PDB file of C-alpha atoms in Angstrom:
ATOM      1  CA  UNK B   1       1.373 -19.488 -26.914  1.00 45.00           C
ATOM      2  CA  UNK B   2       5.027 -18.266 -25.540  1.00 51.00           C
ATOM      3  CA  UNK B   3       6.297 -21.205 -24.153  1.00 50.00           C
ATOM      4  CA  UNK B   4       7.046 -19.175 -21.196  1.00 63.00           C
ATOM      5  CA  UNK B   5       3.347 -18.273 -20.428  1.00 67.00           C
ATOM      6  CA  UNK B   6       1.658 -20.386 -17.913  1.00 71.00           C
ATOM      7  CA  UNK B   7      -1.952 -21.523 -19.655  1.00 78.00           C
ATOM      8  CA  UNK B   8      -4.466 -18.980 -20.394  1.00 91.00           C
ATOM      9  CA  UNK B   9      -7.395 -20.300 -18.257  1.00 95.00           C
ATOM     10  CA  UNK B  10      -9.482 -18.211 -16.452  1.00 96.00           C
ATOM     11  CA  UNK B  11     -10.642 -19.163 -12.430  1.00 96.00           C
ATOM     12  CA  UNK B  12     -13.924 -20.809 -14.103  1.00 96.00           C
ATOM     13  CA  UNK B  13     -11.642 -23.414 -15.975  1.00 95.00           C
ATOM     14  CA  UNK B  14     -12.353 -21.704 -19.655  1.00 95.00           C
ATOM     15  CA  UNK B  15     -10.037 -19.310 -21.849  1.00 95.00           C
ATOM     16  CA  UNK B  16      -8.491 -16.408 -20.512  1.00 96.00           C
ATOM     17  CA  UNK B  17     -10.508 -13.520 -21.790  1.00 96.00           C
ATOM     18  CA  UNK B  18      -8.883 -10.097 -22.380  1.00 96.00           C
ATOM     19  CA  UNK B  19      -8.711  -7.302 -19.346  1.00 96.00           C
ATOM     20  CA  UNK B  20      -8.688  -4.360 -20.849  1.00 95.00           C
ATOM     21  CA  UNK B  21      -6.603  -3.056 -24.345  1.00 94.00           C
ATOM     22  CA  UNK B  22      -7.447   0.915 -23.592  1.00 90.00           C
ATOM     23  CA  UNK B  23      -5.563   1.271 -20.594  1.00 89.00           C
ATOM     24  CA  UNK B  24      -3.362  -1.574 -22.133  1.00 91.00           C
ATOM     25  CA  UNK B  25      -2.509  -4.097 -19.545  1.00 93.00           C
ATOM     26  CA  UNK B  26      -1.334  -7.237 -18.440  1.00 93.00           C
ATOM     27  CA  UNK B  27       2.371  -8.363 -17.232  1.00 94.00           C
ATOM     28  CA  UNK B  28       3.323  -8.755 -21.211  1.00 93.00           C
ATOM     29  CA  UNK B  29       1.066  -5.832 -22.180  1.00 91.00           C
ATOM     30  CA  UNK B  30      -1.021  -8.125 -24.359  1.00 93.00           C
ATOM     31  CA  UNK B  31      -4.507  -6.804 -22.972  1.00 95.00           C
ATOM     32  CA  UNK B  32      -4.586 -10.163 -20.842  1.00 96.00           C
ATOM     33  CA  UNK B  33      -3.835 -11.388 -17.256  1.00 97.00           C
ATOM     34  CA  UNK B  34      -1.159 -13.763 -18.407  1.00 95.00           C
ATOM     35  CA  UNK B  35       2.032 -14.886 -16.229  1.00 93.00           C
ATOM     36  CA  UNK B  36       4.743 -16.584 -16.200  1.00 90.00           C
ATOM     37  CA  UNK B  37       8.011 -17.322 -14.831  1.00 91.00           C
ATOM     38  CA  UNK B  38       9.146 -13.169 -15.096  1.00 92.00           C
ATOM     39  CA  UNK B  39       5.905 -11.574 -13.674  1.00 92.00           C
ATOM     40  CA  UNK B  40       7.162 -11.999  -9.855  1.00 90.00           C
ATOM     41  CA  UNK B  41       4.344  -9.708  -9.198  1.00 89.00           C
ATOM     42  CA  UNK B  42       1.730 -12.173 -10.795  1.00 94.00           C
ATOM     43  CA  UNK B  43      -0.030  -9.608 -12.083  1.00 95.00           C
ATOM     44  CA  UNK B  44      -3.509 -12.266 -12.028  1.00 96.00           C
ATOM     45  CA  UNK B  45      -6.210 -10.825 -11.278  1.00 98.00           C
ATOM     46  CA  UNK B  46      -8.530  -8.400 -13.705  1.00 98.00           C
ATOM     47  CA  UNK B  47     -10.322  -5.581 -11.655  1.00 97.00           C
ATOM     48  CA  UNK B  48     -12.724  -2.640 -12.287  1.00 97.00           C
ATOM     49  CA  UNK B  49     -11.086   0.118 -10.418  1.00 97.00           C
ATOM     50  CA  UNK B  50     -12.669   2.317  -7.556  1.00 96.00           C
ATOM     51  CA  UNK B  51     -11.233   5.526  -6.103  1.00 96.00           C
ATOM     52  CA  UNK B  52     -11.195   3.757  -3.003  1.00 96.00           C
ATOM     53  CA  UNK B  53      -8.573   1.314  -4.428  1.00 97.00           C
ATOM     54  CA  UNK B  54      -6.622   4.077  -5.916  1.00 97.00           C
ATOM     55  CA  UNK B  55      -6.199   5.979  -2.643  1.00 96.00           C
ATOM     56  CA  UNK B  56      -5.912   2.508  -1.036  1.00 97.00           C
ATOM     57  CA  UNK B  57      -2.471   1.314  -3.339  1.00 95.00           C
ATOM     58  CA  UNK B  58      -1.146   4.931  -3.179  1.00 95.00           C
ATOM     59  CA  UNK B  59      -0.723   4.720   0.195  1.00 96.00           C
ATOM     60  CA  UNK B  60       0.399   1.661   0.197  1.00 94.00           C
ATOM     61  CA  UNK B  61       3.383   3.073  -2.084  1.00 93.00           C
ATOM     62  CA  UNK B  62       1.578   1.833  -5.252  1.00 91.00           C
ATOM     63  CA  UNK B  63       0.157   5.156  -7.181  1.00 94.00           C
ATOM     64  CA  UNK B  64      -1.819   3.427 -10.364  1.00 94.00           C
ATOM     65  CA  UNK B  65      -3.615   7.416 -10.698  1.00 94.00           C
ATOM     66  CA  UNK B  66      -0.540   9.068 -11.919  1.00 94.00           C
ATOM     67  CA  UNK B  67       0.777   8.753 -15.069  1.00 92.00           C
ATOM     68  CA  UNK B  68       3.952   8.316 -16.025  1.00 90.00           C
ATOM     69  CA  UNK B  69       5.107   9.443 -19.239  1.00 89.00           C
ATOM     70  CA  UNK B  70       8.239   8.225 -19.430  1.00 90.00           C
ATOM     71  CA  UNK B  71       7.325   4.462 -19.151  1.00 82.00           C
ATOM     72  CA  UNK B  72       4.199   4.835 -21.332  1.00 82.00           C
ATOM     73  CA  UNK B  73       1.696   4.752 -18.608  1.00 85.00           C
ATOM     74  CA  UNK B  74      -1.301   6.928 -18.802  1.00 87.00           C
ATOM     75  CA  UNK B  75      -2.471   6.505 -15.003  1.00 93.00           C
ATOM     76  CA  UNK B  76      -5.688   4.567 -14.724  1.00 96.00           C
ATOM     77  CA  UNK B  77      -9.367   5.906 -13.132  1.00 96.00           C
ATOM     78  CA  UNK B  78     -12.091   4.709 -11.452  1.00 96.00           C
ATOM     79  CA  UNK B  79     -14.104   2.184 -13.953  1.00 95.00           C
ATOM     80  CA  UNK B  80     -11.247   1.291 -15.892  1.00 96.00           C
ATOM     81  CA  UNK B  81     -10.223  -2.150 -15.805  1.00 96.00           C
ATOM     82  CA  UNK B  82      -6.937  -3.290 -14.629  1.00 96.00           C
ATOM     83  CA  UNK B  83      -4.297  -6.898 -14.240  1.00 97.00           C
ATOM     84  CA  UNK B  84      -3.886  -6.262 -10.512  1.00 96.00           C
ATOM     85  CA  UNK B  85      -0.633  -8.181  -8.714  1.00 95.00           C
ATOM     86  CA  UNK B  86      -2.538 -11.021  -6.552  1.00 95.00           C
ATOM     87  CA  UNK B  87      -0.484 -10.010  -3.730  1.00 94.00           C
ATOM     88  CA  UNK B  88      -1.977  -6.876  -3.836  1.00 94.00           C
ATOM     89  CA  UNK B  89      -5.746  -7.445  -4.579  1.00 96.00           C
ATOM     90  CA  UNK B  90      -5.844 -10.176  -0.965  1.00 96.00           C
ATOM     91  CA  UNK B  91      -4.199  -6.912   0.616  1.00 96.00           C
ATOM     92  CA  UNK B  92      -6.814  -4.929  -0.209  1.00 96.00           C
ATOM     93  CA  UNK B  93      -9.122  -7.544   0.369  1.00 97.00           C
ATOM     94  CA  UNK B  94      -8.245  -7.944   3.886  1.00 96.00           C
ATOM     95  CA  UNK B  95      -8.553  -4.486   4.213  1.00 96.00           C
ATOM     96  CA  UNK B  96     -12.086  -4.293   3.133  1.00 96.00           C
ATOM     97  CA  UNK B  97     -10.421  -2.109  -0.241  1.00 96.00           C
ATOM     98  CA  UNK B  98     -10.850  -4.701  -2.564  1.00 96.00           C
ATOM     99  CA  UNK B  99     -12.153  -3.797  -6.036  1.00 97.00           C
ATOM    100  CA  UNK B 100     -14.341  -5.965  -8.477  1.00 97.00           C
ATOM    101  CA  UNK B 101     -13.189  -8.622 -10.090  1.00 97.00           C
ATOM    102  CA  UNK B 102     -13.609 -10.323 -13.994  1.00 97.00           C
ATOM    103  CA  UNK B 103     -13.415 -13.476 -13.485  1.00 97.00           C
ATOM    104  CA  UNK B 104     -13.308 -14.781 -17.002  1.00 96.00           C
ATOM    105  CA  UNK B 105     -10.462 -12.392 -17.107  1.00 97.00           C
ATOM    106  CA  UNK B 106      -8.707 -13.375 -13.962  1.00 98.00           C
ATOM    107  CA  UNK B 107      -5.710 -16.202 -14.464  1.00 97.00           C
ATOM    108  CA  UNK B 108      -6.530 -19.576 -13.256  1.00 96.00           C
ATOM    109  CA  UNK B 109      -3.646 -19.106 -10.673  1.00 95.00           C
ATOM    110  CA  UNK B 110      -5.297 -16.441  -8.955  1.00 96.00           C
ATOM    111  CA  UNK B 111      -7.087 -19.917  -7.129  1.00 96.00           C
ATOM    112  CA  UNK B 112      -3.350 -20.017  -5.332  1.00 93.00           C
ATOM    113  CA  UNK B 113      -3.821 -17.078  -3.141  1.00 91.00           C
ATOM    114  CA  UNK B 114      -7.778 -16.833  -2.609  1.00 95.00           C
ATOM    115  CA  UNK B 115     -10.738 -19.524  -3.329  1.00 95.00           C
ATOM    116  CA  UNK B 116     -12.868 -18.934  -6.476  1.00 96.00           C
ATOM    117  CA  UNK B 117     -15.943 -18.806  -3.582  1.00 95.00           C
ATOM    118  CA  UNK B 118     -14.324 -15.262  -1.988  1.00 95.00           C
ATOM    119  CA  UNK B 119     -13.490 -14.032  -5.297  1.00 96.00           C
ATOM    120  CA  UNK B 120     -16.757 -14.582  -6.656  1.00 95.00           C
ATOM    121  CA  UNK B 121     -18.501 -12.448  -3.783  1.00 94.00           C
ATOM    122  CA  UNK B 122     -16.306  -9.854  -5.396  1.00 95.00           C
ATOM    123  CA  UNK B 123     -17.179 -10.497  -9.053  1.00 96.00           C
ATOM    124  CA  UNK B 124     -18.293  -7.380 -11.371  1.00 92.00           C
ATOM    125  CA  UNK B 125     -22.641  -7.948 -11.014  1.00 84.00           C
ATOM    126  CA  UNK B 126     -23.380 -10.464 -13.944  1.00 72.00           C
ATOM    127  CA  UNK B 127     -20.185 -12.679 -13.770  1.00 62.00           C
ATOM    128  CA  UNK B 128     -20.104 -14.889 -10.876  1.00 57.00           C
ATOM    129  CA  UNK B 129     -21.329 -18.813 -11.789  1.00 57.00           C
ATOM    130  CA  UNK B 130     -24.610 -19.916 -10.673  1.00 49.00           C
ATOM    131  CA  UNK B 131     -24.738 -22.595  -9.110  1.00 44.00           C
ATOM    132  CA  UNK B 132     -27.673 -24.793 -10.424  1.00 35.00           C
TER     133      UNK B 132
END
C-alpha cells in the first residue's frame, strides 16, 4: 500500500472492495475509493448513478454526463458505478438526490461525514448488514 493512502477499509470494517474499473475510477484511478492526503475532494463514497444525480451535480456545476476527451474521461450514465466526493453525496443527500451506495466499496472515512445507519438506508438492495 502507498504509504500515502489512508487504509483500505470499507464502512463495514472489512477490505476496500473495488468501485468500478469500466468507467475507471477512484481519486488514484485504481478502480477503488481510496484517499489520502491529495484527494481534498475525498472522493469516498462508491455510488450507482441515477439520471436524477446527473442532472442534480450538473447543476450544481459538477457535469459527470459529459465527457471530456482531453482528460480521458468518457462521461458516466445512469447504472454505472462511480467514487463520488463525500461532500457531494451528503449534498445530494440533503436534497433528497442522493444515489445508491456500495458499501463494501465505500472508504471507511465516509463514517466522518454521515453514520453507517443513513448510509445504509441508501445501500444498493442486497448490501446493507443485517442486523441479527
Amino acid at each position: 500500500m502507498d504509504a500515502d493512502l489512508e487504509p483500505s477499509l470499507n464502512v463495514l470494517g472489512g477490505p476496500l472492495k473495488p468501485c468500478s474499473f469500466d468507467p475507471m475510477t477512484g481519486f488514484f484511478r485504481d478502480g477503488c475509493c481510496n484517499t489520502g492526503p491529495e484527494d481534498r475532494g475525498r472522493h469516498t463514497v462508491c455510488v450507482r448513478l441515477t439520471a436524477d444525480f446527473l442532472a442534480f451535480s450538473r447543476a450544481r456545476g459538477n457535469d459527470l454526463s459529459t465527457p471530456r476527451p482531453e482528460y480521458g474521461f468518457p462521461g458516466l450514465r445512469p447504472g454505472e458505478r462511480w467514487c463520488l466526493c463525500a461532500e457531494r453525496w451528503m449534498e445530494a443527500w440533503r436534497a433528497g438526490k442522493a444515489p445508491m451506495v456500495v458499501l463494501a466499496s465505500t472508504h471507511q472515512s465516509m463514517l466522518r461525514h454521515v453514520s453507517l445507519e443513513i448510509l445504509s438506508e441508501h445501500a444498493v438492495p442486497g448490501t446493507a448488514p443485517t442486523r441479527h
